[in-house]
Coordinates of C-alpha atoms in Angstrom, one line a residue:
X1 CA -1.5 -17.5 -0.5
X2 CA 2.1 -16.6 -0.6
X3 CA 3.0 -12.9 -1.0
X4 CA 5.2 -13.3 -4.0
X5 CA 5.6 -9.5 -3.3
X6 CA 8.0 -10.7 -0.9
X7 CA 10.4 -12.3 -3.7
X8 CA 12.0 -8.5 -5.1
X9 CA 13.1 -5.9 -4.0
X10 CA 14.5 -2.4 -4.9
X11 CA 18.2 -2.2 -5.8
X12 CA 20.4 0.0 -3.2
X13 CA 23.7 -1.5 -3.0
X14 CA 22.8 -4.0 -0.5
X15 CA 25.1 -7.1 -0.2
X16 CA 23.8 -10.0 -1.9
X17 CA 24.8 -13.1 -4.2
X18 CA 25.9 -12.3 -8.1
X19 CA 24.2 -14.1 -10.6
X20 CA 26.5 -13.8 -13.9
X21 CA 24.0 -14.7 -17.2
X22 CA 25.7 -16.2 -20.1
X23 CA 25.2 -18.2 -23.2
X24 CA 26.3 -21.1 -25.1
X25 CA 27.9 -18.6 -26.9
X26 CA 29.3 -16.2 -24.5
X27 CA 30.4 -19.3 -22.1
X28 CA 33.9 -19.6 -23.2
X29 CA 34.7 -15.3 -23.6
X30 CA 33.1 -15.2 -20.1
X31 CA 34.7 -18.1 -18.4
X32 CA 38.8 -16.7 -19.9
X33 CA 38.3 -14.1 -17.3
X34 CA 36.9 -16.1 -14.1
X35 CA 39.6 -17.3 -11.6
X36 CA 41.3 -20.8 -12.1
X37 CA 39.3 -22.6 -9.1
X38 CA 36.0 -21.0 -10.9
X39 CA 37.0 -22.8 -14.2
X40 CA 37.7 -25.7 -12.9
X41 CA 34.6 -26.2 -10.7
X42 CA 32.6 -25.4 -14.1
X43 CA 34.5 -28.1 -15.8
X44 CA 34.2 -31.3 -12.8
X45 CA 30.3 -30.1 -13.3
X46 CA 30.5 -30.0 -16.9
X47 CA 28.4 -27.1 -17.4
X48 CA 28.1 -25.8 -20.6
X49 CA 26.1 -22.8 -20.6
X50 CA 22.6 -24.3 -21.6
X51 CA 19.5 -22.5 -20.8
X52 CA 18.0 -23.6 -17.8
X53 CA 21.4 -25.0 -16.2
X54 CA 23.5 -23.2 -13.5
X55 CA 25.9 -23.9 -11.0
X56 CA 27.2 -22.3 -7.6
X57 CA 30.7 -20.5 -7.3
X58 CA 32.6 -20.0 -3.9
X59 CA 33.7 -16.6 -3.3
X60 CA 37.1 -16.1 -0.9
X61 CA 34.3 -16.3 2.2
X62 CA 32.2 -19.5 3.5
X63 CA 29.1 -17.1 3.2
X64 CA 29.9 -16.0 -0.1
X65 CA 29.5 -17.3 -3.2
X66 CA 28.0 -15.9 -6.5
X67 CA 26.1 -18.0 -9.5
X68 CA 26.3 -18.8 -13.4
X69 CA 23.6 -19.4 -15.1
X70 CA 22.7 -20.3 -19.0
X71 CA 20.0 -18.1 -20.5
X72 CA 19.0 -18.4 -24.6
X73 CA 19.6 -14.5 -24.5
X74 CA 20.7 -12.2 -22.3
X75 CA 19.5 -9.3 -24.1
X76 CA 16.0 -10.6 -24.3
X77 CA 14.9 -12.2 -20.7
X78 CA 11.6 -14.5 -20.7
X79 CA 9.3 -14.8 -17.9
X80 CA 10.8 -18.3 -17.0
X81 CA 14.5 -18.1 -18.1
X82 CA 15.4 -17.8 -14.3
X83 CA 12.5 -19.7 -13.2
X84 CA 14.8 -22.8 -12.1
X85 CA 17.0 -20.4 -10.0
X86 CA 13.9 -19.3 -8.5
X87 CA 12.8 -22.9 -7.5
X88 CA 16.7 -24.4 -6.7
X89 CA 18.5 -21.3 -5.0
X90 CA 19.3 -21.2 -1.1
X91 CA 17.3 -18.6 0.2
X92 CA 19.1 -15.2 0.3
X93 CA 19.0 -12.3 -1.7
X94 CA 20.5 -12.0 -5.5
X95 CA 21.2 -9.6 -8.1
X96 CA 22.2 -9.9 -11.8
X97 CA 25.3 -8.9 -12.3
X98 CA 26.8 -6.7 -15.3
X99 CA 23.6 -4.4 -15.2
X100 CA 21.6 -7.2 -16.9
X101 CA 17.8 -6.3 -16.4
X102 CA 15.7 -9.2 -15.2
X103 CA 12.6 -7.6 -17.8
X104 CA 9.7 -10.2 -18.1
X105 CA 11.9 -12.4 -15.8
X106 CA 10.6 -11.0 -12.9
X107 CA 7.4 -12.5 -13.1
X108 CA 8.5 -16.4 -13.4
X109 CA 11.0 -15.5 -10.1
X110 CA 7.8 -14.5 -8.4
X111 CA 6.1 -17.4 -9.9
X112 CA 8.4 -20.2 -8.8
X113 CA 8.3 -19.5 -5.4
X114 CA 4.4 -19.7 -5.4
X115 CA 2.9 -23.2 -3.8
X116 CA -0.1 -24.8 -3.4
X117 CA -0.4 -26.6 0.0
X118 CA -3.7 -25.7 1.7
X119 CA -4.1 -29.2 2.1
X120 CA -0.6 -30.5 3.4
X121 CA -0.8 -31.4 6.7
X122 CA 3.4 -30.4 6.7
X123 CA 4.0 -27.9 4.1
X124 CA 7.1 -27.0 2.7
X125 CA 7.7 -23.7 3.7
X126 CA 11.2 -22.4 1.6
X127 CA 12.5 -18.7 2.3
X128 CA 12.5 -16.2 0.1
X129 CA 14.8 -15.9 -2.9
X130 CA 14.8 -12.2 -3.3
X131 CA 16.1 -10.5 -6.2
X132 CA 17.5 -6.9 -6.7
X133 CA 15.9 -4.7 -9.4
X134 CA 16.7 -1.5 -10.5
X135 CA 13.4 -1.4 -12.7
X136 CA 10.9 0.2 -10.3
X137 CA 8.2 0.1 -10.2
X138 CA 8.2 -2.1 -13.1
X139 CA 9.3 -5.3 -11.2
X140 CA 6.5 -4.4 -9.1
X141 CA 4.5 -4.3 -11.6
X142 CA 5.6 -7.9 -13.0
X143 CA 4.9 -9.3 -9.1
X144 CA 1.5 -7.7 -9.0
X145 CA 0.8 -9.9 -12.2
X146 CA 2.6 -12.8 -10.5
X147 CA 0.0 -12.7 -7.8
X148 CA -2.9 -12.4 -9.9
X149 CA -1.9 -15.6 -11.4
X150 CA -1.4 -17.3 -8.4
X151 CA -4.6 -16.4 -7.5
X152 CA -6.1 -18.8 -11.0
X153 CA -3.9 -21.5 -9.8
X154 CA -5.1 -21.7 -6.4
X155 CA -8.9 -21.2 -6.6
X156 CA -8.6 -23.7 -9.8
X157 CA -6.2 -26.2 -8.0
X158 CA -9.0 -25.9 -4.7
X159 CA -12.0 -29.4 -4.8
X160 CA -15.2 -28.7 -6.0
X161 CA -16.2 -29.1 -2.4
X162 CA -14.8 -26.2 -0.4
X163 CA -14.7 -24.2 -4.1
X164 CA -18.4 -24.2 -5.0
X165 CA -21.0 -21.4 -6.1
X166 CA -20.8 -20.2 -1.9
X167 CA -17.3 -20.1 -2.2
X168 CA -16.8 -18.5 -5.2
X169 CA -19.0 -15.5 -4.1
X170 CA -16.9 -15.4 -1.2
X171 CA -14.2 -14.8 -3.2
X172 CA -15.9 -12.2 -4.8
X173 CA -16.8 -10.7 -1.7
X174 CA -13.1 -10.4 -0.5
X175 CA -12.2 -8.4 -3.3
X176 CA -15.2 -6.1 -2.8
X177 CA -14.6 -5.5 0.7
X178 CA -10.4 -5.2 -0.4
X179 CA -11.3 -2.6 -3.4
X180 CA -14.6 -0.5 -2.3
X181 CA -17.0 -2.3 -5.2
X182 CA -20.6 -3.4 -4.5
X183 CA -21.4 -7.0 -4.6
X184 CA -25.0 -7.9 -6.0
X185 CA -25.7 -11.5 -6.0
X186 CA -29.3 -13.2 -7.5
X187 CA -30.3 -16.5 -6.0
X188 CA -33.8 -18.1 -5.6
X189 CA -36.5 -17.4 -7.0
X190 CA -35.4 -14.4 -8.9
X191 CA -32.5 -16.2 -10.6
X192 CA -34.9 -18.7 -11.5
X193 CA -37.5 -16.1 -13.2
X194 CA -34.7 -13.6 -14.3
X195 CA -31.8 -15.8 -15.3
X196 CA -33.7 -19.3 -16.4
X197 CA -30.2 -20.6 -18.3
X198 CA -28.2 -20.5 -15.0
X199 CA -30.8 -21.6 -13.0
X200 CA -31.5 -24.7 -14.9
X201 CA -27.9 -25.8 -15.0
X202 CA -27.8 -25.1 -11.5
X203 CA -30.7 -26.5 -10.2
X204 CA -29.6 -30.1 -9.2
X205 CA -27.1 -29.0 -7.1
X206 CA -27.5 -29.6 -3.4
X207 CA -28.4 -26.1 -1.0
X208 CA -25.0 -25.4 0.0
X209 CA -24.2 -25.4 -3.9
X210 CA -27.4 -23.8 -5.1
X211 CA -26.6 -21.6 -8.5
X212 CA -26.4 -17.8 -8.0
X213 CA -25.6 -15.0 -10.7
X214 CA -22.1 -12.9 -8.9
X215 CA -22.2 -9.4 -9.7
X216 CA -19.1 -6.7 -8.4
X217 CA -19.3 -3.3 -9.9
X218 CA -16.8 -0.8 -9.5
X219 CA -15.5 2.9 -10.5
X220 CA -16.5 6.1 -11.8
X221 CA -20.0 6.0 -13.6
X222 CA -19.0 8.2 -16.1
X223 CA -15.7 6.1 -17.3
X224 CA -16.0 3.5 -20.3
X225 CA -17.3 0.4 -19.4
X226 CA -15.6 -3.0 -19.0
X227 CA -17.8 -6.1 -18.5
X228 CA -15.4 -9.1 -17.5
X229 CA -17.5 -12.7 -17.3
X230 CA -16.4 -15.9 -15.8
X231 CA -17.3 -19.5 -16.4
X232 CA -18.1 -20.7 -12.7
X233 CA -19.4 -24.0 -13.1
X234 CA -17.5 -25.4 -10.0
X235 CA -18.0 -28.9 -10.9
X236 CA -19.5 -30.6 -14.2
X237 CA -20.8 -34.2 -14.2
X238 CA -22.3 -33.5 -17.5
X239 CA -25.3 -33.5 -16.3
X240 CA -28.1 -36.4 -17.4
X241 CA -25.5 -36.6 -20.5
X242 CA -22.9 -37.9 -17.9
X243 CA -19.2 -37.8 -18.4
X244 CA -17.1 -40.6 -18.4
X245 CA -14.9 -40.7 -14.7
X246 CA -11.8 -39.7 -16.6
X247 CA -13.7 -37.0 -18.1
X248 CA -15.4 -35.8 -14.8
X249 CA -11.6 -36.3 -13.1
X250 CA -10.4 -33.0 -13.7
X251 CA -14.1 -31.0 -13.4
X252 CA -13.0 -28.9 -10.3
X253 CA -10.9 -26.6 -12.6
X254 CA -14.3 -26.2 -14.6
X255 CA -14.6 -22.5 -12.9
X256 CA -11.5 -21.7 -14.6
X257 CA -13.2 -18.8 -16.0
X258 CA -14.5 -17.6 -12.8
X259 CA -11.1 -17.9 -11.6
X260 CA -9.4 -15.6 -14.4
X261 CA -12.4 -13.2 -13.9
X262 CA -11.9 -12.6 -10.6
X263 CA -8.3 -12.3 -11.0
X264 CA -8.5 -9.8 -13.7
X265 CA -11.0 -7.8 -11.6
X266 CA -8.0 -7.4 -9.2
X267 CA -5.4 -5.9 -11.8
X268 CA -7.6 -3.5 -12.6
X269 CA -9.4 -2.5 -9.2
X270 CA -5.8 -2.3 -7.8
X271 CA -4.4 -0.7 -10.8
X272 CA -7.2 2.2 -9.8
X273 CA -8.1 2.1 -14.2
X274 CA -10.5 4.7 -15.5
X275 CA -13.2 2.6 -16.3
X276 CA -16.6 1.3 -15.0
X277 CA -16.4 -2.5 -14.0
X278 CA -18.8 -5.0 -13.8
X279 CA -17.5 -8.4 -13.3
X280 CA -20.1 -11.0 -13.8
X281 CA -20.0 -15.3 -12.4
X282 CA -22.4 -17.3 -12.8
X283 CA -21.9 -20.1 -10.8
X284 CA -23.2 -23.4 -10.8
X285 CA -22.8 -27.1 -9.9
X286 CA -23.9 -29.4 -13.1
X287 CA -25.3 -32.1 -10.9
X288 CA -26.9 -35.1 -11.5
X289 CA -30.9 -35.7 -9.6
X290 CA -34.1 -36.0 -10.1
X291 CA -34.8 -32.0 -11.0
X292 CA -31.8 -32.3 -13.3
X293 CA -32.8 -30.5 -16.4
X294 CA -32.7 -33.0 -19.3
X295 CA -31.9 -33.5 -23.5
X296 CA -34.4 -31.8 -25.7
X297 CA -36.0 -29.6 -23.4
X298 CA -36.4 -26.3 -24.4
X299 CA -35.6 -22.9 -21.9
X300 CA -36.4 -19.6 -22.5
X301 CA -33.1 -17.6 -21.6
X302 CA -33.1 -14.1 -20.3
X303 CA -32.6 -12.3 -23.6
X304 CA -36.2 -14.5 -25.0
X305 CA -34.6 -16.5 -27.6
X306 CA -35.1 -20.3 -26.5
X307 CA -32.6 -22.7 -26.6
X308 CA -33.2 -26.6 -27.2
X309 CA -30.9 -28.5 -25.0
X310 CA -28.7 -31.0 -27.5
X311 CA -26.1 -32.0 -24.6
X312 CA -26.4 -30.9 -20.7
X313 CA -22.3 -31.3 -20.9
X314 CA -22.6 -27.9 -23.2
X315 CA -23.6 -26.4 -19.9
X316 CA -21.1 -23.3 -19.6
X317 CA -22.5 -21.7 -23.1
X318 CA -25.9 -21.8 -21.6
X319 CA -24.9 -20.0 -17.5
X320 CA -22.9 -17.2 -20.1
X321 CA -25.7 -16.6 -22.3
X322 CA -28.1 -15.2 -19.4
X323 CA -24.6 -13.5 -17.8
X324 CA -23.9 -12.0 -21.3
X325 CA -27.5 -10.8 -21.8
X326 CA -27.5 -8.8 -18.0
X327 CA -24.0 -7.5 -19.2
X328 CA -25.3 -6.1 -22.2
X329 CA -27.9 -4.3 -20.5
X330 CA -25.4 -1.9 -19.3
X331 CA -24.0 -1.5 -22.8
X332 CA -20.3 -2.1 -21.9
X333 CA -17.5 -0.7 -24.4
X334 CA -15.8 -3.7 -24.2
X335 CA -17.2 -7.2 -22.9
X336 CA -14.4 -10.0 -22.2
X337 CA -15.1 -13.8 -21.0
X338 CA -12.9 -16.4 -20.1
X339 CA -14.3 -20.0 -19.9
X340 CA -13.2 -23.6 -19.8
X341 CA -15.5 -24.2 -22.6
X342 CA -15.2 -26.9 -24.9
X343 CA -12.5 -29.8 -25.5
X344 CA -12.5 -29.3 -29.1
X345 CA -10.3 -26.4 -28.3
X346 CA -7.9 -28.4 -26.4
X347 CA -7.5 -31.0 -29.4
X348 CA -6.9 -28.0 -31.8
X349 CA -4.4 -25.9 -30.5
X350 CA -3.5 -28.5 -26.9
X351 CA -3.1 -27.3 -22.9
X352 CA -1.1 -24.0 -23.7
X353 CA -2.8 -22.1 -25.8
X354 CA -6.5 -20.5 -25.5
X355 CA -8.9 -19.9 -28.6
X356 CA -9.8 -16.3 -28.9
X357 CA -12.5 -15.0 -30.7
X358 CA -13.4 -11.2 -31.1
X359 CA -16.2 -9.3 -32.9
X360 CA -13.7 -7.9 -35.0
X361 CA -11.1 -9.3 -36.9
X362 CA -8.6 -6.1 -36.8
X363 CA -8.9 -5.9 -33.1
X364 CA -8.3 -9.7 -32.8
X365 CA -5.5 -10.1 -34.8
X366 CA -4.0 -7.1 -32.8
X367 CA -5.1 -8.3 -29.4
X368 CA -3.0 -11.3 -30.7
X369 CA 0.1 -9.8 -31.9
X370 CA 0.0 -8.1 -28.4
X371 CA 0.0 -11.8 -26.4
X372 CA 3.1 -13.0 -28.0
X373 CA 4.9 -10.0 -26.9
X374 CA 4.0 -10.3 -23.1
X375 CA 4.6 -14.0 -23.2
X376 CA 0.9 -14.6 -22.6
X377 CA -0.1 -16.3 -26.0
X378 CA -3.3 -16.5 -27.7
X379 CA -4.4 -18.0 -30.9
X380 CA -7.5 -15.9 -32.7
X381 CA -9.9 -18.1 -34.3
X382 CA -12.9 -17.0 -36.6
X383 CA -16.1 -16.6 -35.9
X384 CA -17.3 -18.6 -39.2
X385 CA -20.7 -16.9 -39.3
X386 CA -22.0 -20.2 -42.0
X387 CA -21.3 -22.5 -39.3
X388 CA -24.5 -20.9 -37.4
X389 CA -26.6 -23.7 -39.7
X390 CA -24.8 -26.3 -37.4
X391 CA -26.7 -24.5 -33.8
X392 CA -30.5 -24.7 -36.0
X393 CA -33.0 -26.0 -34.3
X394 CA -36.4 -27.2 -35.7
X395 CA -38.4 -27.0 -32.6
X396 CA -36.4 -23.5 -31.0
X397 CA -35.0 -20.3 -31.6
X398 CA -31.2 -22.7 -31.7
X399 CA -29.6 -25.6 -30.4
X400 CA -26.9 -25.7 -27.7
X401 CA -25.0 -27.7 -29.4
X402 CA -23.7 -27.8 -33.2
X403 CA -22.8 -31.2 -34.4
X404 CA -19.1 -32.4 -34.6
X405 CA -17.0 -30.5 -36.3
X406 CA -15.7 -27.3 -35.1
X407 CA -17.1 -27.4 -31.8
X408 CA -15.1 -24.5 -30.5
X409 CA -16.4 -22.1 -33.0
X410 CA -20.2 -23.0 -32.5
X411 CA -19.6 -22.8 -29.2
X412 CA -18.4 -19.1 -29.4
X413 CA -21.3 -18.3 -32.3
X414 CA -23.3 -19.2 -29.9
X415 CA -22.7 -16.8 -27.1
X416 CA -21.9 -14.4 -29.7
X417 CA -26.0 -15.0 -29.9
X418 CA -26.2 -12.7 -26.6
X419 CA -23.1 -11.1 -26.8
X420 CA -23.4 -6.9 -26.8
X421 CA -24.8 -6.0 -30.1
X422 CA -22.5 -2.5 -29.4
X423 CA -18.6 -2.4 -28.5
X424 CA -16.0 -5.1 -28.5
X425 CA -16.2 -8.8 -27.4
X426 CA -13.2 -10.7 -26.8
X427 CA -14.3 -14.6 -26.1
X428 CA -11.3 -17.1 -24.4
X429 CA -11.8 -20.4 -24.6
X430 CA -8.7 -21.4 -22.1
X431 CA -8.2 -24.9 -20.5
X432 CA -7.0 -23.2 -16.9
X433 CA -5.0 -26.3 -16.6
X434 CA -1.0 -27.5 -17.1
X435 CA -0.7 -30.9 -17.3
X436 CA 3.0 -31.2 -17.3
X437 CA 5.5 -28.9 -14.7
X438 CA 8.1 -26.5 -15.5
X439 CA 10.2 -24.1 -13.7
X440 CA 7.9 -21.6 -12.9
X441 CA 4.7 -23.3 -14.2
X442 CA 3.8 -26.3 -11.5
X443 CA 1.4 -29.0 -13.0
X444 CA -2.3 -27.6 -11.9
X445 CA -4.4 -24.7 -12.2
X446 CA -3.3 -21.9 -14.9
X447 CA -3.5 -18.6 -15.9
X448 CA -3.7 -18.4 -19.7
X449 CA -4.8 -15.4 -21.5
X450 CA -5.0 -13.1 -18.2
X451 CA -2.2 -10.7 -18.6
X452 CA -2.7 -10.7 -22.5
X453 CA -6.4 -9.8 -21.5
X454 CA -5.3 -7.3 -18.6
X455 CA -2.3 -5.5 -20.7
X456 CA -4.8 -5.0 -24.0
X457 CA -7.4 -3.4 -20.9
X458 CA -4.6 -1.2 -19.9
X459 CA -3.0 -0.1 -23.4
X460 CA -6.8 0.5 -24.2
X461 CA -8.3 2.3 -21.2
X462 CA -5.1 3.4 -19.3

């Protein structure tokens, strides 16, 4: 994975190419004062300041030149306002000129220099675009998040095939081995007896996919305690209720959740945070054979309560119930999950924004308010407790399922079944997925809700 760490550096005076910032309605103040060949090169181009647009300007050398660029504010930088600069710049090292801070734009310069190509027999390979910041070691701090959303993108944007349940503990693994945690991992037998839910989704799968339960625990026993769960159902068929091939066409990115877990692990192992971790994957295959569990049976999950299988496709609620249940036996202070759980998410609020619901309302509406400021939003939905009529069943404890309407709040009443009965639960239903590219933000695997999720940890435990 590329080292996006690589894409900053500290500001000492070294030479490097200006980047002047303006507006559409700074452009013409700004360009009064630039030399005649300047305004004239601006003009043949016809740039006109907008956001996203910039052009090159030769300085008195062949080697030197600097750059304009149109932002929608100078004062208040996004993540991806320089994105395209990022992406389109010769290689070389830049700073912003006038003492404009890059701020949040840090993150989408890191960002667009990230690429995908572990299966491109001739990769692209584009040096560095550095760029100069004064703001230490909060640039860094911007990268670091930059990486750990690479790190979604390229286990999300990796086949089924070489990203499985194996795989994904391998992952898990690395960062064990990186940070000092302790890897447990349940398989066998004893996931079948202790864990029934995960092992029942996962049973189909072939040996080299067989369902295990991921466990990485880290820090000081005596710190709070942070339980962060992951969707890993590395590829969903649907199970006996079989999705359609446009529906299963996308399923890789399915451990979306597993991806975000793992990446929020990082952040806050590398981060060193005062608090007690216990990051938690259940990862499956939802496969399709002749031991695949079927419609209206009934399992006995790890908390006791049984569960009446409505739909195998509603597979991920069942792998997080057991995961949420072992989590809770720790009695975490906060419990966070991230999964790509249901499509009736997607058609509510589409590809960019994750439903998030949270035992309480306060705290949601907070956590909330807090995404929109770090340009990582979130949209809190309710946990309508008289919509738990729609998961009765008349033969079990409930149904996985709940009818069709509101299918992203049964799902999340459901886990809220075994989520911790003490301390806070945040719940992310995220898609993991952009289906359209822009400067920053290729088309593929996403982060979306991380750095909300790992800013509210840090505010709250750092």
């Amino acid at each position: 994975m590329t080292d996006l760490s690589q894409c900053i550096a500290i500001e000492q005076g070294q030479a490097a190419h200006n980047i002047f910032l303006v507006t559409m309605a700074s452009y013409d103040d700004w360009l009064k004062e630039q030399p005649e060949r300047w305004r004239s090169l601006l003009a043949a181009q016809n740039f006109s300041a907008k956001a996203g647009q910039f052009a090159i300007l030769p300085e008195e050398k062949a080697d030197q030149w600097s750059v304009v660029a149109g932002v929608a504010d100078i004062d208040a930088l996004t993540p991806w306002c320089l994105a395209k600069l990022a992406e389109d710049l010769p290689a070389g090292t830049y700073r912003l000129s006038d003492d404009v801070k890059a701020g949040a734009a840090i993150l989408g310069w890191c960002l667009a220099q990230h690429s995908f190509d572990r299966y491109q027999s001739t990769p692209e390979k584009k040096e560095a675009r550095i760029l100069l910041s004064s703001q230490w070691p909060e640039a860094e701090a911007l990268a670091i998040e930059a990486q750990a959303t690479a790190l979604v993108r390229d286990l999300v944007n990796t086949p089924a095939e070489d990203m499985g349940p194996e795989a994904l503990e391998g992952q898990a693994q690395t960062l064990a081995e990186k940070y000092g945690a302790e890897l447990e991992v349940v398989r066998g037998d004893v996931l079948e007896q202790g864990y029934p839910l995960i092992h029942a989704v996962g049973r189909a799968a072939s040996r080299h996919h067989a369902p295990r339960l991921i466990e990485l625990h880290w820090g000081n026993e005596d710190h709070p305690r942070l339980a962060i769960i992951g969707k890993g159902v590395c590829f969903d068929s649907g199970g006996l209720d079989v999705k359609s091939a446009t529906g299963m066409r996308l399923m890789k990115k399915d451990m979306g959740g597993a991806a975000h877990a793992l990446a929020l692990a990082s952040l806050v192992m590398r981060n060193k945070l005062p608090v007690r971790l216990h990051m938690l994957i259940p990862a499956v295959e939802n496969a399709i054979a002749g031991n695949s569990f079927r419609p209206g049976d009934i399992i006995k999950s790890r908390k006791g309560d049984t569960v009446e299988i409505g739909n195998t496709d509603a597979e991920g609620r069942l792998v997080l119930a057991d995961a949420f249940t072992k989590a809770d036996e720790s009695e975490p202070d906060l419990m966070i999950d991230f999964a790509t759980l249901t499509g009736a998410a997607r058609i509510a609020l589409g590809p960019d924004l994750p439903a998030m619901f949270c035992s309480d309302d306060k705290i949601g509406r907070n956590f909330a308010d807090l995404s929109q400021d770090v340009h990582d939003p979130v949209w809190h939905m309710p946990l309508w407790q008289p919509y738990e009529e729609m998961l009765k069943s008349p033969i079990a404890d409930t149904n996985n399922i709940g009818g069709a309407f509101a299918g992203s709040v049964t799902a999340a009443l459901f886990l809220k079944r075994f989520a911790p009965t003490e301390g806070d639960w945040f719940h992310f239903d995220t898609f993991a997925w952009r289906p359209t590219p822009r400067p920053g933000q290729a088309a593929g695997g996403e982060a979306l809700g991380l750095r909300a999720s790992w800013h509210y940890i840090k505010a709250r435990f750092g």
